[in-house]
């Protein structure tokens, strides 16, 4: 069973082997540390906040986080830089906000009183980041989240305070997020927006499955392989410039560990975000096909920015229930895994 399949089972509450423990990096606690791929600096101190340790959740610094504390533990700041299966900041921030709302260790979080705004300069993309701050009733008075994109990386900040209200914390985190030392990304991200709930969408029954040809598998895996290649992405960005993402809405059955998203205009299922660590299942019609006689196949895949796994295709867009059935019980047909040299593709054996 693959690692991504294990992640799915974990979110479903099934008994599975536990993931490997995060590994602390060997860093001088008094020295700044720079995440080389993004240039993001993790200083030893940020004002009155002292860095505890820097932890790697995936190999080769592909998912790194650090936590900062005040001397009296009245404020906590966490900073993360990580790969993800989707760099749609609006969607990923919405899932992160849901995860924040379920964290009762801080107290009772007032989701209705959330402050929402966008931020970002010309380098990362004007208004391309999301900032959300929440009042808290309990040990903490407020908590806030900031998320933005830098190339094929997500950067997330969490700030919680026992001392100040949500409005004050919101301004403080906005300054921190906009002032992070960072190498300018190769291309800017599109403006972010706040997702709304979807309207009433009719239930969708089971749709027919479809066998993909070898050519279909080659095309599907090659598209992901190209997305893993930073140099190719930079070249594409230079030629095409900033691209807007499609507008999404939040399905009513969403829960913090499993958020469902639809195309806002058509209402068709688009993605499932699992938790808040970058694992996303997506479904959609293949962008490229060489067979002019039949419609392009619909493909379901799940990834975490480091590996993408593909399942048998569909004749049309399936509903979320059928997607979950396939993710839970279906067989992985092909995969693409990020490597230091680029990516490694695994295809189904020939018939």
PDB file of C-alpha atoms in Angstrom, residues 207-212 285 295-299 312-318 322:
ATOM      1  CA  UNK A 207     -20.858   6.887 -13.384  1.00  0.00           C
ATOM      2  CA  UNK A 208     -19.263   4.362 -15.703  1.00  0.00           C
ATOM      3  CA  UNK A 209     -15.555   3.533 -15.502  1.00  0.00           C
ATOM      4  CA  UNK A 210     -13.262   3.782 -18.490  1.00  0.00           C
ATOM      5  CA  UNK A 211     -10.062   1.971 -19.348  1.00  0.00           C
ATOM      6  CA  UNK A 212      -7.287   4.371 -20.317  1.00  0.00           C
ATOM      7  CA  UNK A 285     -11.237  15.766 -17.920  1.00  0.00           C
ATOM      8  CA  UNK A 295     -14.067  12.332 -25.748  1.00  0.00           C
ATOM      9  CA  UNK A 296     -11.048  12.781 -23.459  1.00  0.00           C
ATOM     10  CA  UNK A 297     -11.098  10.546 -20.360  1.00  0.00           C
ATOM     11  CA  UNK A 298     -11.914  11.758 -16.869  1.00  0.00           C
ATOM     12  CA  UNK A 299      -9.009  11.094 -14.496  1.00  0.00           C
ATOM     13  CA  UNK A 312      -8.729   3.871 -13.479  1.00  0.00           C
ATOM     14  CA  UNK A 313     -10.582   6.521 -15.468  1.00  0.00           C
ATOM     15  CA  UNK A 314     -14.244   7.472 -15.699  1.00  0.00           C
ATOM     16  CA  UNK A 315     -16.568   8.158 -18.599  1.00  0.00           C
ATOM     17  CA  UNK A 316     -17.777  11.377 -16.935  1.00  0.00           C
ATOM     18  CA  UNK A 317     -17.193  13.331 -13.722  1.00  0.00           C
ATOM     19  CA  UNK A 318     -18.058  11.136 -10.714  1.00  0.00           C
ATOM     20  CA  UNK A 322     -17.773   7.417  -5.835  1.00  0.00           C
TER      21      UNK A 322
END
